Coordinates of C-alpha atoms and ligand atoms in Angstrom, one line a residue:
M1 CA -18.4 -98.7 -17.8
I2 CA -15.1 -98.1 -19.7
K3 CA -14.5 -94.3 -20.1
T4 CA -13.1 -94.0 -23.6
L5 CA -11.9 -90.7 -24.9
F6 CA -11.2 -90.1 -28.6
L7 CA -8.8 -87.2 -29.4
G8 CA -10.0 -86.4 -33.0
G9 CA -13.5 -87.2 -34.3
G10 CA -12.7 -87.8 -38.0
A11 CA -13.2 -90.8 -40.3
M12 CA -11.4 -93.3 -38.2
A13 CA -12.9 -92.3 -34.9
S14 CA -16.4 -92.4 -36.5
A15 CA -15.7 -95.9 -37.8
L16 CA -14.7 -97.1 -34.3
I17 CA -17.5 -95.4 -32.6
G18 CA -20.0 -96.8 -35.1
G19 CA -18.6 -100.3 -34.6
I20 CA -18.7 -100.1 -30.8
L21 CA -22.3 -98.8 -30.8
R22 CA -23.5 -101.6 -33.2
D23 CA -22.6 -104.1 -30.4
P24 CA -25.6 -104.3 -28.0
N25 CA -23.2 -105.6 -25.2
Q26 CA -20.7 -102.9 -25.5
N27 CA -19.8 -101.2 -22.2
N28 CA -18.0 -98.0 -23.2
A29 CA -19.0 -94.4 -22.2
L30 CA -17.8 -92.6 -25.3
F31 CA -16.3 -89.1 -25.3
V32 CA -14.7 -87.2 -28.2
V33 CA -12.5 -84.1 -28.4
D34 CA -12.5 -82.3 -31.8
P35 CA -12.0 -78.5 -32.2
D36 CA -14.3 -78.5 -35.3
S37 CA -17.8 -77.7 -34.0
S38 CA -19.5 -79.0 -37.1
R39 CA -17.8 -82.3 -36.7
C40 CA -18.8 -82.5 -33.1
A41 CA -22.4 -81.8 -34.1
A42 CA -22.3 -84.4 -36.9
L43 CA -20.9 -87.0 -34.5
T44 CA -23.5 -86.4 -31.7
N45 CA -26.2 -86.4 -34.3
A46 CA -25.1 -89.7 -35.8
F47 CA -24.3 -91.3 -32.4
P48 CA -26.7 -90.2 -29.7
G49 CA -25.3 -90.8 -26.3
I50 CA -21.7 -89.9 -27.1
R51 CA -20.4 -86.5 -25.9
C52 CA -18.1 -84.2 -27.9
F53 CA -16.0 -81.3 -26.6
P54 CA -14.0 -78.7 -28.4
K55 CA -10.9 -79.1 -26.1
V56 CA -9.3 -81.3 -23.5
S57 CA -9.9 -80.4 -19.8
S58 CA -8.9 -81.9 -16.5
E59 CA -12.6 -82.9 -15.9
L60 CA -12.8 -84.7 -19.2
M61 CA -9.4 -86.5 -18.6
A62 CA -10.4 -87.6 -15.1
N63 CA -11.0 -91.3 -14.8
V64 CA -10.4 -92.0 -18.5
D65 CA -9.8 -95.7 -18.9
L66 CA -8.7 -95.6 -22.6
L67 CA -7.4 -92.6 -24.4
I68 CA -7.3 -92.8 -28.2
F69 CA -5.2 -90.6 -30.4
A70 CA -7.2 -90.5 -33.6
V71 CA -5.8 -87.4 -35.3
K72 CA -3.6 -87.0 -38.4
P73 CA 0.1 -87.8 -37.8
Q74 CA 1.0 -84.2 -38.3
Q75 CA -1.5 -83.2 -35.6
M76 CA 0.0 -85.7 -33.0
Y77 CA 2.6 -83.4 -31.5
V78 CA 0.0 -80.6 -30.7
V79 CA -2.5 -83.1 -29.3
T80 CA 0.2 -84.8 -27.1
Q81 CA 1.0 -81.4 -25.6
Q82 CA -2.7 -80.7 -24.9
V83 CA -3.2 -84.0 -22.9
Q84 CA 0.3 -84.2 -21.4
P85 CA -0.6 -82.3 -18.1
Y86 CA -3.3 -84.8 -17.3
I87 CA -2.0 -88.1 -18.6
T88 CA -0.1 -89.7 -15.8
Q89 CA -3.1 -91.4 -14.3
I90 CA -4.4 -92.9 -17.6
P91 CA -4.1 -96.7 -17.7
V92 CA -3.4 -96.9 -21.4
A93 CA -3.3 -94.7 -24.6
L94 CA -3.8 -96.1 -28.0
S95 CA -2.5 -94.3 -31.1
I96 CA -3.8 -95.0 -34.6
A97 CA -1.7 -92.2 -36.2
A98 CA 0.2 -93.7 -39.1
G99 CA 4.0 -93.7 -38.8
V100 CA 4.4 -92.1 -35.3
R101 CA 6.4 -94.5 -33.2
T102 CA 5.7 -95.2 -29.5
D103 CA 9.2 -93.8 -28.5
T104 CA 8.3 -90.6 -30.2
I105 CA 4.9 -90.3 -28.5
T106 CA 6.5 -91.2 -25.1
R107 CA 9.0 -88.5 -25.6
W108 CA 6.4 -86.0 -26.5
L109 CA 4.3 -87.1 -23.4
H110 CA 7.3 -86.5 -21.1
G111 CA 8.0 -90.2 -20.5
F112 CA 4.4 -91.6 -20.4
P113 CA 5.1 -95.3 -21.2
R114 CA 1.7 -97.2 -21.4
L115 CA 1.2 -97.0 -25.2
V116 CA -0.4 -99.2 -27.8
R117 CA 0.1 -98.4 -31.4
A118 CA -2.3 -99.7 -34.0
M119 CA -2.3 -99.6 -37.8
P120 CA -5.9 -100.2 -39.0
N121 CA -6.8 -100.0 -42.7
T122 CA -9.7 -98.4 -44.6
P123 CA -12.0 -101.5 -44.7
S124 CA -12.3 -100.7 -41.0
L125 CA -14.7 -98.0 -42.1
V126 CA -17.2 -100.7 -43.0
G127 CA -16.3 -103.1 -40.1
A128 CA -14.1 -105.3 -42.3
G129 CA -10.6 -104.0 -41.5
I130 CA -7.4 -105.6 -40.2
S131 CA -5.5 -103.8 -37.4
A132 CA -1.9 -104.5 -36.7
V133 CA -1.3 -103.8 -33.0
Y134 CA 1.8 -103.4 -30.8
A135 CA 1.9 -102.7 -27.1
T136 CA 4.9 -101.4 -25.1
A137 CA 6.2 -103.5 -22.2
D138 CA 4.4 -101.3 -19.7
V139 CA 0.9 -102.2 -21.0
D140 CA -0.7 -104.8 -18.8
D141 CA -3.0 -107.6 -19.9
T142 CA -6.2 -105.8 -18.8
A143 CA -5.3 -102.8 -21.0
R144 CA -4.4 -105.0 -23.9
Q145 CA -7.8 -106.7 -23.6
M146 CA -9.5 -103.3 -23.5
V147 CA -7.8 -102.3 -26.7
N148 CA -8.4 -105.6 -28.3
N149 CA -12.1 -105.4 -27.5
L150 CA -12.3 -101.9 -29.1
L151 CA -10.5 -102.7 -32.3
A152 CA -12.4 -106.0 -32.7
H153 CA -15.5 -103.8 -33.4
V154 CA -14.0 -102.8 -36.8
G155 CA -12.4 -106.0 -38.0
D156 CA -9.6 -108.5 -37.4
I157 CA -6.6 -108.0 -35.2
I158 CA -3.0 -109.1 -35.4
W159 CA -0.9 -108.5 -32.3
L160 CA 2.8 -108.0 -33.0
D161 CA 5.8 -108.6 -30.7
K162 CA 8.0 -105.9 -32.3
E163 CA 7.1 -102.4 -33.3
A164 CA 9.1 -102.6 -36.5
K165 CA 6.6 -105.1 -37.7
I166 CA 4.0 -102.3 -37.7
D167 CA 6.0 -100.8 -40.5
A168 CA 5.8 -104.1 -42.3
M169 CA 2.1 -104.3 -41.8
T170 CA 1.7 -100.7 -42.9
A171 CA 3.3 -101.8 -46.2
I172 CA 1.1 -105.0 -46.4
S173 CA -2.3 -104.4 -44.9
G174 CA -2.3 -100.6 -44.4
S175 CA -1.5 -99.8 -48.1
G176 CA -3.0 -103.2 -49.1
P177 CA -6.5 -102.1 -50.0
A178 CA -4.9 -100.0 -52.8
Y179 CA -3.1 -103.1 -54.2
V180 CA -6.5 -104.9 -54.3
F181 CA -8.2 -101.9 -55.9
Y182 CA -5.3 -101.8 -58.5
F183 CA -6.1 -105.4 -59.4
L184 CA -9.8 -104.6 -59.6
E185 CA -9.0 -101.7 -61.9
S186 CA -6.9 -104.0 -64.1
L187 CA -9.6 -106.6 -64.4
Q188 CA -12.2 -103.9 -65.1
D189 CA -10.0 -102.3 -67.9
A190 CA -9.4 -105.8 -69.4
A191 CA -13.2 -106.6 -69.4
V192 CA -13.9 -103.2 -71.1
T193 CA -11.3 -104.0 -73.7
L194 CA -13.0 -107.3 -74.4
G195 CA -16.3 -105.6 -75.1
M196 CA -18.1 -105.3 -71.7
S197 CA -19.7 -102.0 -70.7
A198 CA -17.9 -100.0 -67.9
E199 CA -20.8 -100.9 -65.6
Q200 CA -20.7 -104.6 -66.4
A201 CA -16.9 -104.6 -66.1
R202 CA -17.1 -103.1 -62.6
F203 CA -19.8 -105.7 -61.6
I204 CA -17.7 -108.5 -63.0
A205 CA -14.5 -107.5 -61.2
L206 CA -16.2 -107.2 -57.9
S207 CA -18.1 -110.4 -58.2
L208 CA -15.0 -112.3 -59.3
V209 CA -12.8 -111.1 -56.4
N210 CA -15.7 -111.5 -53.9
G211 CA -16.4 -115.1 -55.1
S212 CA -12.7 -116.1 -55.2
L213 CA -12.3 -114.7 -51.7
K214 CA -15.3 -116.6 -50.4
L215 CA -13.9 -119.8 -52.0
A216 CA -10.5 -119.3 -50.4
Q217 CA -12.1 -118.7 -47.0
F218 CA -14.3 -121.8 -47.3
D219 CA -11.5 -124.1 -48.7
N220 CA -8.5 -124.1 -46.3
R221 CA -6.0 -125.4 -48.8
A222 CA -3.0 -123.3 -49.9
F223 CA -3.7 -120.5 -52.4
T224 CA -1.2 -122.3 -54.8
Q225 CA -3.4 -125.4 -54.6
L226 CA -6.6 -123.5 -55.3
R227 CA -4.9 -121.9 -58.3
A228 CA -3.6 -125.3 -59.5
D229 CA -7.2 -126.6 -59.4
I230 CA -8.3 -124.4 -62.2
T231 CA -5.0 -124.4 -64.2
S232 CA -5.3 -127.4 -66.6
K233 CA -2.4 -128.3 -68.8
G234 CA -2.6 -126.3 -72.0
G235 CA -5.8 -124.5 -70.9
T236 CA -6.8 -120.8 -70.8
T237 CA -5.8 -120.2 -67.2
E238 CA -2.3 -121.6 -67.8
H239 CA -1.8 -119.3 -70.8
A240 CA -2.8 -116.3 -68.7
L241 CA -0.6 -117.3 -65.7
N242 CA 2.4 -117.9 -68.0
V243 CA 2.1 -114.2 -69.0
F244 CA 2.1 -113.2 -65.3
D245 CA 5.2 -115.3 -64.6
A246 CA 7.0 -114.0 -67.7
A247 CA 6.4 -110.5 -66.6
G248 CA 7.6 -111.3 -63.0
V249 CA 4.3 -110.1 -61.4
K250 CA 5.0 -111.9 -58.1
K251 CA 8.5 -110.4 -57.8
V252 CA 7.1 -107.0 -58.6
I253 CA 4.5 -107.2 -55.9
G254 CA 7.2 -108.2 -53.4
E255 CA 9.3 -105.2 -54.6
A256 CA 6.4 -102.8 -54.3
I257 CA 5.7 -103.9 -50.7
T258 CA 9.4 -103.5 -49.9
A259 CA 9.3 -100.0 -51.3
A260 CA 6.2 -99.2 -49.1
L261 CA 8.1 -100.6 -46.0
A262 CA 11.1 -98.3 -46.7
R263 CA 8.8 -95.3 -47.0
A264 CA 7.0 -96.3 -43.7
V265 CA 10.4 -96.4 -41.9
E266 CA 11.4 -93.1 -43.5
L267 CA 8.1 -91.4 -42.4
G268 CA 8.5 -92.6 -38.8
N269 CA 12.0 -91.0 -38.8
V270 CA 10.6 -87.7 -40.2
M271 CA 7.8 -87.7 -37.6
D272 CA 10.4 -88.4 -34.8
A273 CA 12.6 -85.5 -36.0
S274 CA 9.7 -83.1 -36.5
H275 CA 9.6 -81.8 -33.0
P276 CA 12.4 -81.5 -30.5
P277 CA 12.0 -83.1 -27.0
R278 CA 10.8 -80.6 -24.4
H279 CA 12.4 -82.7 -21.6
E280 CA 15.4 -85.0 -21.9
Ligands
LIG301 N1 -8.8 -93.4 -42.4 C1 -8.3 -94.6 -42.3 O1 -8.7 -95.6 -42.8 C2 -7.0 -94.8 -41.5 C3 -6.3 -96.0 -41.6 C4 -5.1 -96.2 -40.9 C5 -4.7 -95.2 -40.0 N2 -5.4 -94.1 -39.9 C6 -4.9 -93.0 -39.0 O2 -6.0 -92.6 -38.2 C7 -5.7 -91.3 -37.9 C8 -7.0 -90.5 -38.1 O3 -7.4 -90.6 -39.5 P1 -8.8 -90.0 -40.0 O4 -8.9 -90.4 -41.4 O5 -9.8 -90.3 -39.0 O6 -8.4 -88.4 -39.9 P2 -9.4 -87.2 -39.9 O7 -10.7 -87.6 -40.6 O8 -8.7 -86.0 -40.5 O9 -9.8 -86.9 -38.4 C9 -8.9 -86.3 -37.5 C10 -9.8 -85.3 -36.8 O10 -9.1 -84.8 -35.6 C11 -9.3 -83.4 -35.6 N3 -8.3 -82.6 -34.8 C12 -7.4 -81.8 -35.3 N4 -6.6 -81.3 -34.3 C13 -7.2 -81.8 -33.1 C14 -6.9 -81.6 -31.7 N5 -5.9 -80.8 -31.3 N6 -7.6 -82.3 -30.8 C15 -8.6 -83.1 -31.2 N7 -9.0 -83.3 -32.5 C16 -8.2 -82.6 -33.5 C17 -9.4 -83.0 -37.0 O11 -10.0 -81.7 -37.2 P3 -9.5 -80.8 -38.5 O12 -10.0 -81.6 -39.7 O13 -10.2 -79.5 -38.3 O14 -8.0 -80.8 -38.5 C18 -10.3 -84.1 -37.6 O15 -11.7 -83.9 -37.4 C19 -4.6 -90.8 -38.8 O16 -3.4 -90.5 -38.0 C20 -4.4 -91.8 -39.8 O17 -3.0 -92.0 -40.0 C21 -6.5 -93.8 -40.7

């Protein structure tokens, strides 16, 4: 059994635990630390078999195979200080805290080097996420596999060779669900303007995006080609796409993602500067 300890039992930890427990072949013994007793009670109710504790102890940290930081970024410093006295024997620690870099966590953990950082996204909450993952050089293949198996329970995984790419993925797939929802909103609004009820417009937007997605997954050709297939010369689609092009929609999407990337880098710097090193 893999002893897996979650620090923080919130939305993301619940999604991961739910995903793990849906797998009949899973071999994790699951432990959680969360100071909120109602959260602990809710977790152990929802997932019989897991154990939840209000704080870290040496007994709990003993023989942990995989430690997971699943707290808010601004709670990371406090949590690292709580586990630091017991961490040296842990094979690998995974952080899903947005924007907190591995060098920052290593510094807060007084030099602990075996870190994996992951950026999941909200569809992970329904098992359909994408996680961007980066491991420091000290993480061995067994530990990588352990992390991979865990995150695979809530969706797809992209391993990255450079940590800076986590910031890029934060801008693309981390924030990405909001871009898709923005498009859904726009479709819904347009359908209402054209006379559909709000309920019909919501149904139409979801069905349209869902169907197009399925077609793109089924048909391996480039997205451009799929688009060309329904864009006949002088037809309705061409008229609509001409308006997109004239407004520079593609360029604006690129600029929006670049702005998100700049903010991700900035937030990483803010987190790094938020607490001074205790040991140089
Ligand atoms: N939700 C997502 O889809 C998503 C996507 C990508 C990345 N993430 C990252 O995942 C992390 C967790 O997000 P979340 O949405 O699961 O947050 P959350 O629901 O707020 O869960 C965090 C939990 O940790 C608890 N906690 C606070 N201090 C603690 C301590 N010292 N030891 C142990 N537990 C402590 C919190 O309790 P209190 O509420 O009492 O403080 C809360 O129950 C964040 O860093 C976020 O950036 C989340």
